[in-house]
Short mmCIF file of C-alpha atoms in Angstrom, two decimals:
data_model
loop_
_atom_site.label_atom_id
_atom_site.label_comp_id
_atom_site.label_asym_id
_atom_site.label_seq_id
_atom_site.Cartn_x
_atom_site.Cartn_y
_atom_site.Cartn_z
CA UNK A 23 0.00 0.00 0.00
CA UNK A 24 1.14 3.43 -1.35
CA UNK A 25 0.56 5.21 2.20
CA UNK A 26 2.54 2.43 4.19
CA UNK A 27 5.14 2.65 1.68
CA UNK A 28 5.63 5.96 1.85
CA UNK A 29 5.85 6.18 6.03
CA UNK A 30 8.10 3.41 5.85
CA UNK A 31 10.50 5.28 3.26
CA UNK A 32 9.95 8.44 5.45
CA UNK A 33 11.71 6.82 8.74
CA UNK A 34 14.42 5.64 6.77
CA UNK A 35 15.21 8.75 5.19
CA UNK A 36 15.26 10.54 8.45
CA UNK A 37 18.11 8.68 9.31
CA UNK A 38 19.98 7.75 5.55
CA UNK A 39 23.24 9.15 4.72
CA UNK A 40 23.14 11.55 2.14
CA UNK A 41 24.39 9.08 -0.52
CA UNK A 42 20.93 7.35 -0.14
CA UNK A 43 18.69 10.75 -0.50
CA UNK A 44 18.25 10.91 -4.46
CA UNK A 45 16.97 7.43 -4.69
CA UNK A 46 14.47 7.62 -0.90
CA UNK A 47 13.28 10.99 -2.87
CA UNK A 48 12.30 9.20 -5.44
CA UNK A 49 10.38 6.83 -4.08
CA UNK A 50 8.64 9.29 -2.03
CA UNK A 51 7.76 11.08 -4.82
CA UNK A 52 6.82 7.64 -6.58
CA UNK A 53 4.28 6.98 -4.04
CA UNK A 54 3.09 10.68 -2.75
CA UNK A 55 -0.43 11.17 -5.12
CA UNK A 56 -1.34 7.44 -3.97
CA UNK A 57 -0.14 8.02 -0.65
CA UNK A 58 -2.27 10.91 -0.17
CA UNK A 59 -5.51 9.59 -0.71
CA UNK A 60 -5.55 7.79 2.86
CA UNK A 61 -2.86 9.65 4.48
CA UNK A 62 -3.15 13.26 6.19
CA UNK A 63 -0.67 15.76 6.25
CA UNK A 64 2.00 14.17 3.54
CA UNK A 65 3.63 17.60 2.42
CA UNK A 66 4.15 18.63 6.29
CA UNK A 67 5.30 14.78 7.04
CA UNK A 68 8.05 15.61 4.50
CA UNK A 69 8.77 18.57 5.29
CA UNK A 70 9.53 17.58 8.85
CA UNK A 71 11.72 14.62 7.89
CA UNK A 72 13.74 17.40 5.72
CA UNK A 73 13.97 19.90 8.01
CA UNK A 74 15.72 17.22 10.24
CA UNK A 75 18.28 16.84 7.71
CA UNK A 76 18.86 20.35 6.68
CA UNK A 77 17.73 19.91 3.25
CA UNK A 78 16.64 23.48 3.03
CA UNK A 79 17.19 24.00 -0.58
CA UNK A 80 16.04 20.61 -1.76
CA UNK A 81 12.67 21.53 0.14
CA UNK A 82 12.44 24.33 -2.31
CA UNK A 83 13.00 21.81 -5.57
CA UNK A 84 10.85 19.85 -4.58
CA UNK A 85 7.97 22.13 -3.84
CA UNK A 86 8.62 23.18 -7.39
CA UNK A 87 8.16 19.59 -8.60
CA UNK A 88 5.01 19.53 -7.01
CA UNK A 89 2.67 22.23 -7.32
CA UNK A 90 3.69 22.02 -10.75
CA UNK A 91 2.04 18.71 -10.88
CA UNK A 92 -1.76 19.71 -10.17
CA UNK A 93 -2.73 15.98 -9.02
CA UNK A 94 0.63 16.89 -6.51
CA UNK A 95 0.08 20.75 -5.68
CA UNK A 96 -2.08 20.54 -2.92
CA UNK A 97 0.99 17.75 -1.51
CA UNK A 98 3.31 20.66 -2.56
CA UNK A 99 1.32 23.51 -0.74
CA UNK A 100 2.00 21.42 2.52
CA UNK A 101 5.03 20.88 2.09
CA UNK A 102 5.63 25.25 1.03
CA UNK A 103 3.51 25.59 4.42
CA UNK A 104 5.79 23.54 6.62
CA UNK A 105 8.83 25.18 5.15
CA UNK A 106 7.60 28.65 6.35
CA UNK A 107 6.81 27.05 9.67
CA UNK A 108 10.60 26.30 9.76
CA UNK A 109 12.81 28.27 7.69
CA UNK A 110 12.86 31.70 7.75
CA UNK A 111 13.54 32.31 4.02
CA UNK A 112 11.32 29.78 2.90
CA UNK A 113 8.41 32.75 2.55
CA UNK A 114 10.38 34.59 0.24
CA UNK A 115 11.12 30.83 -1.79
CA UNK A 116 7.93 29.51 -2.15
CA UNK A 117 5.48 32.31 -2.94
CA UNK A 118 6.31 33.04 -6.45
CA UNK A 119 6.08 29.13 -6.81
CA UNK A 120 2.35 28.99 -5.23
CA UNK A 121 0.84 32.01 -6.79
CA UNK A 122 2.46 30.40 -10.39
CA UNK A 123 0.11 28.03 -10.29
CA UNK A 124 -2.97 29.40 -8.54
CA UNK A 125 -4.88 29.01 -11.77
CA UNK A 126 -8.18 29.81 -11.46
CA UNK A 127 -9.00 29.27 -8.63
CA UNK A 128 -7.44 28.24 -5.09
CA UNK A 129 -7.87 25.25 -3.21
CA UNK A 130 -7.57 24.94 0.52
CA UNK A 131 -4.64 23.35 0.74
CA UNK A 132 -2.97 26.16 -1.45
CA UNK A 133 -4.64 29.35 0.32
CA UNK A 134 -3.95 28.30 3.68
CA UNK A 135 0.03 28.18 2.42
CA UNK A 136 -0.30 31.65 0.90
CA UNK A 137 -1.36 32.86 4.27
CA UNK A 138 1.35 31.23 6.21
CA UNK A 139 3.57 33.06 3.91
CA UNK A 140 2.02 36.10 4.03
CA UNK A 141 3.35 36.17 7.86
CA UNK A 142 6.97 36.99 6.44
CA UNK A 143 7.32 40.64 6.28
CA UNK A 144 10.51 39.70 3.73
CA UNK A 145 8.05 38.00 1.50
CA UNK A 146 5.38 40.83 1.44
CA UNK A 147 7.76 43.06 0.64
CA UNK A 148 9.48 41.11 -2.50
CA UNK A 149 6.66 39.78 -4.12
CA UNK A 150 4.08 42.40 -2.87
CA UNK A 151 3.26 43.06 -7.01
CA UNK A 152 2.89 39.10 -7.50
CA UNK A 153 0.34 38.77 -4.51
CA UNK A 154 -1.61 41.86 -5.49
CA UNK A 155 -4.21 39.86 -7.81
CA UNK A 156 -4.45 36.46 -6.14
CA UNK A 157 -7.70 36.30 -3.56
CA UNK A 158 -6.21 34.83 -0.12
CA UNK A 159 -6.76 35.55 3.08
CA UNK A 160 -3.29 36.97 4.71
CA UNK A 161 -2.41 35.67 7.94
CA UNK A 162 -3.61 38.77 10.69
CA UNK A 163 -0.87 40.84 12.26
CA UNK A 164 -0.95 41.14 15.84
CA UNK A 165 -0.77 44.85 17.39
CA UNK A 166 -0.18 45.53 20.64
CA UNK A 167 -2.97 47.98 22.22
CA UNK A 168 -1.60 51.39 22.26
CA UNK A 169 -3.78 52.65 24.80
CA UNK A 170 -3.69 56.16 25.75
CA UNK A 171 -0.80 57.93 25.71
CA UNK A 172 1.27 57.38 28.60
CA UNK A 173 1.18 60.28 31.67
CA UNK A 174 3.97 62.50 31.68
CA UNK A 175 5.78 63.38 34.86
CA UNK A 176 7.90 65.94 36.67
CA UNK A 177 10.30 65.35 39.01
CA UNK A 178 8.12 66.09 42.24
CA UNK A 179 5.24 63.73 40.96
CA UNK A 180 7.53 61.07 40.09
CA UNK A 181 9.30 61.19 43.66
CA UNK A 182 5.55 61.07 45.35
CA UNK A 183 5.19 57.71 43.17
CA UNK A 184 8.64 55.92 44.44
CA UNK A 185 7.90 57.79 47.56
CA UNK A 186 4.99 55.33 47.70
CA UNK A 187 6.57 52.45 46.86
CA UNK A 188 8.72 49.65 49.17
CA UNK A 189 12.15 49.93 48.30
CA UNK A 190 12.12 46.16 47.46
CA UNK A 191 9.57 46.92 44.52
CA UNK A 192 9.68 44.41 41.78
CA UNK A 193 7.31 46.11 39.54
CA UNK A 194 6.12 49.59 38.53
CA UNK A 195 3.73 50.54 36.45
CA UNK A 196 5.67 53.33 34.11
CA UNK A 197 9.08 52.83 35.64
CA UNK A 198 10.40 54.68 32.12
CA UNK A 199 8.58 57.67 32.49
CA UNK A 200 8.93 58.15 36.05
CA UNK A 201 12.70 57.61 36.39
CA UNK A 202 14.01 59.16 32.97
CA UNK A 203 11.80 62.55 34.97
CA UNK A 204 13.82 61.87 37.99
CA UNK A 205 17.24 61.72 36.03
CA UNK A 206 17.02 64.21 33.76
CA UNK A 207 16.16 66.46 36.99
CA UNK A 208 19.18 65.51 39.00
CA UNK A 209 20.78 62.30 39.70
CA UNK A 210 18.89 60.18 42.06
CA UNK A 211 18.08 59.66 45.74
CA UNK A 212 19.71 56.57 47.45
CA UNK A 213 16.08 55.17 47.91
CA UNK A 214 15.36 56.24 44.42
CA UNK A 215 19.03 54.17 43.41
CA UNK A 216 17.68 51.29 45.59
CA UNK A 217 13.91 51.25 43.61
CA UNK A 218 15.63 51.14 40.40
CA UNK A 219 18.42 48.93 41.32
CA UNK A 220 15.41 46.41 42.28
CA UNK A 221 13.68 46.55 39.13
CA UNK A 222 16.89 46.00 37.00
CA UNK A 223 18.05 43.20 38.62
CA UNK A 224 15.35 41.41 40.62
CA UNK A 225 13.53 39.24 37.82
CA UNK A 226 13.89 39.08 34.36
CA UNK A 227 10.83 40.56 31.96
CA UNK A 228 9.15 43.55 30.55
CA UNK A 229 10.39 45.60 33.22
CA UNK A 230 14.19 44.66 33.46
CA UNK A 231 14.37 45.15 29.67
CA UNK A 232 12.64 48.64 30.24
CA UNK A 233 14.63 49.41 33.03
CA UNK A 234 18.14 48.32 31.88
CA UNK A 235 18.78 51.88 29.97
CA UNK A 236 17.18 53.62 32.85
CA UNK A 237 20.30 52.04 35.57
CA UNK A 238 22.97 52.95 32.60
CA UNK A 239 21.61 56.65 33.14
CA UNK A 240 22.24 56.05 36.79
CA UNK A 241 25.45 53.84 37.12
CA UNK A 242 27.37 54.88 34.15
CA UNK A 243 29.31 52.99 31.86
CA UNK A 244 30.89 50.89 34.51
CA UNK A 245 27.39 49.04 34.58
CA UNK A 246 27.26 48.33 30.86
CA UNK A 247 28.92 44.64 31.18
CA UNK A 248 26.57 43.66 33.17
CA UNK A 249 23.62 44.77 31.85
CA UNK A 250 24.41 42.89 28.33
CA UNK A 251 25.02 40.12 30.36
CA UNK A 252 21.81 40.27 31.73
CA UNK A 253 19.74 41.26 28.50
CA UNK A 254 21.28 39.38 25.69
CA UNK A 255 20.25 35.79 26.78
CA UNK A 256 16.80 36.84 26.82
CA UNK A 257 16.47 38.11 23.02
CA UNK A 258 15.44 34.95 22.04
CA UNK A 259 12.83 34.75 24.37
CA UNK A 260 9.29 34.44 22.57
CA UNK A 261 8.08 36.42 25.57
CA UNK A 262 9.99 38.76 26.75
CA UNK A 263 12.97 39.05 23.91
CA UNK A 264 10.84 41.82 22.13
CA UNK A 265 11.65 44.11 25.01
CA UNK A 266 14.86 43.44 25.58
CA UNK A 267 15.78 44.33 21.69
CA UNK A 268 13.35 47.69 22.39
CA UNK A 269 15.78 47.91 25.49
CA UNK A 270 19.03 47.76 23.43
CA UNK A 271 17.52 50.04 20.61
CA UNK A 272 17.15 52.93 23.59
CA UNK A 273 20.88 52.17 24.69
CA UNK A 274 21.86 53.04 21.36
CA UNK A 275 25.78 53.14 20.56
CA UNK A 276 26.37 52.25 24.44
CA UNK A 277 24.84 48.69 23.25
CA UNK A 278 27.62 48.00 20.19
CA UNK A 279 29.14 45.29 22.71
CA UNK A 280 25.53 43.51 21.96
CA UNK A 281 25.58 43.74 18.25
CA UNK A 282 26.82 39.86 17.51
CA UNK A 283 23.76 38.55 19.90
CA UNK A 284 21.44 40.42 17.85
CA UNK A 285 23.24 39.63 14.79
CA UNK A 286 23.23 35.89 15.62
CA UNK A 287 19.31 36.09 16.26
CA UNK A 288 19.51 37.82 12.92
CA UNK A 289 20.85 35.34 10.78
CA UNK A 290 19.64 32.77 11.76
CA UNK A 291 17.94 30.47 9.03
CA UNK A 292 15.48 28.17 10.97
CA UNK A 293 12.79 29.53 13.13
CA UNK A 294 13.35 30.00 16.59
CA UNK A 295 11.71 27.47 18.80
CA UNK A 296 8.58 29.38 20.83
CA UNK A 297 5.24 27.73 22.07
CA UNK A 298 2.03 28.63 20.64
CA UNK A 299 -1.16 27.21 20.01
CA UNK A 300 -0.67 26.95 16.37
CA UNK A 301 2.42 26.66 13.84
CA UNK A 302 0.95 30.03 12.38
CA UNK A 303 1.32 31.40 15.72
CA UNK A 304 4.70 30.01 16.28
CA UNK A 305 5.77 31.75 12.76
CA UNK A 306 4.13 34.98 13.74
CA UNK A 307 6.09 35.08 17.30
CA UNK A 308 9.44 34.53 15.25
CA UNK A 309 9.07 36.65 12.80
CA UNK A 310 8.60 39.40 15.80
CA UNK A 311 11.70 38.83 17.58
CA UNK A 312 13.29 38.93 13.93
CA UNK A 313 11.55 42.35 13.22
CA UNK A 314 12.36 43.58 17.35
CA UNK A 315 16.18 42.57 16.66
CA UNK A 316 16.50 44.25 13.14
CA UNK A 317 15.63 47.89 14.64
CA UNK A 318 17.71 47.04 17.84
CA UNK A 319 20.64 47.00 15.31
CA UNK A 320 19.46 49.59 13.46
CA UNK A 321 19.53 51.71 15.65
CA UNK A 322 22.06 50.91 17.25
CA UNK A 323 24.36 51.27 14.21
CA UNK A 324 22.32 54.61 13.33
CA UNK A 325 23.43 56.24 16.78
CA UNK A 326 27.13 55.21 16.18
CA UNK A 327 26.99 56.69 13.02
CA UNK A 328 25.44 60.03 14.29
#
């Protein structure tokens, strides 16, 4: 049976040297339109078994081969969607390839892998002209609330908030706007120093990352080394690492020690490993900390330049 075949053939190319790929690959592709008759999911099966291996650009080939095949090309668009689900260029790979051979009309299968790779900003903006015309749904951006606008401060109000607060305070609600008033008034009280000291270092999240350029104010650039230290191992961090970039981005040049963490997180050519409730999802949350660590550097690089 085609299906049984084509598991079997699978879990031994998950583990074959690469002499044995050509001839495992064409077996596969021997037995996929049969094997997909009784058998869910046999593009995203694949693509997991090649993702294991690395075999980024054969993923892209063989998509290709695929869709190009219309009794293949909805085996194909599973395949395209799992690549975007793990490679971070795939987006920008497979979209010219899908919307080639949209005909038409668009099956399932085939929209719901345009609108995984809608998710990559890269691939919006590089084929933006090809996806114009072809009717799919693209996958919904998150925003995060703006709210109003946040209160401004001076330096008496601000020191009647701390004022308020145990020195042992592990959170505060505008910590940014209430300390930046404080320092650009005059440097800080020792129970001030204490507050801030506490939100820096007492537990990593939102408010360390917000807080980190606040201490550098404070301490100097004695602190700086420490402070990286703290922040870079968190970039990564589905979520949290979106503030720590922001965090870097306000240190501006002072952060050039951090430049090869964010660079790393950068180049990177598989996804990063998060937890959501779908693979979309997962995408979506990657593609954030990508977009986070890009302006870090940029500005960054931008205030060194200045």
């Amino acid at each position: 049976m085609a299906s049984v075949r084509f598991l079997a053939r699978l879990q031994i190319l998950s583990c074959a040297p690469p002499r044995q790929w050509p001839l495992l690959d064409r077996a596969l592709l021997a037995d996929a339109r049969e094997a997909a008759r009784h058998l869910d999911g046999v593009g995203s099966r694949w693509g997991w078994v090649l993702y294991r291996l690395g075999r980024e650009r054969h993923v892209y080939a063989l998509v290709a081969r695929l869709v190009g095949d219309p009794a293949t090309r909805d085996i194909g668009a599973g395949l395209a969607r799992e690549a975007c689900h793990d490679w971070r260029a795939a987006p920008v790979e497979v979209l010219p390839l899908l919307v080639r051979h949209c005909g038409e009309g668009i099956s399932p299968a085939m929209a719901k892998a345009l609108t995984t790779a809608s998710i990559s900003e890269a691939a919006l903006r590089t084929h933006r002209a090809l996806i114009a015309a072809v009717p799919f749904t693209p996958y919904p951006k998150a925003h995060r609330p703006s709210g109003s606008p946040p209160p401004s401060y001076d330096s008496a109000a601000a020191a009647a908030v701390l004022e308020a607060k145990p020195v042992d305070t592990g959170r505060l609600q505008r910590a940014p706007e209430i300390f930046s008033a404080l320092l650009d008034a005059g440097p800080l009280t020792f129970r001030q120093a204490a507050q801030l000291y506490n939100l820096t270092f007492k537990r990593p999240g939102r408010i360390q990352a917000a807080c980190a350029s606040l201490w550098l104010r404070h301490a100097g650039p004695t602190a700086l080394p420490r402070l990286l230290a703290l922040m870079t191992p968190h970039l990564g961090d589905y979520g949290i690492g979106e503030y720590y970039s922001e965090g870097l981005a306000r240190m501006g040049r002072r952060a050039m020690p951090a430049l090869p963490s964010l660079t790393a997180l950068i180049d990177r050519r598989t996804r990063i490993p998060v937890n959501d409730s779908t693979r979309d999802g997962e995408t979506m949350l990657d593609e954030r900390l990508l977009a986070a660590a890009i302006d870090a550097r940029r500005a960054i690089l931008a205030d060194n330049a200045s």
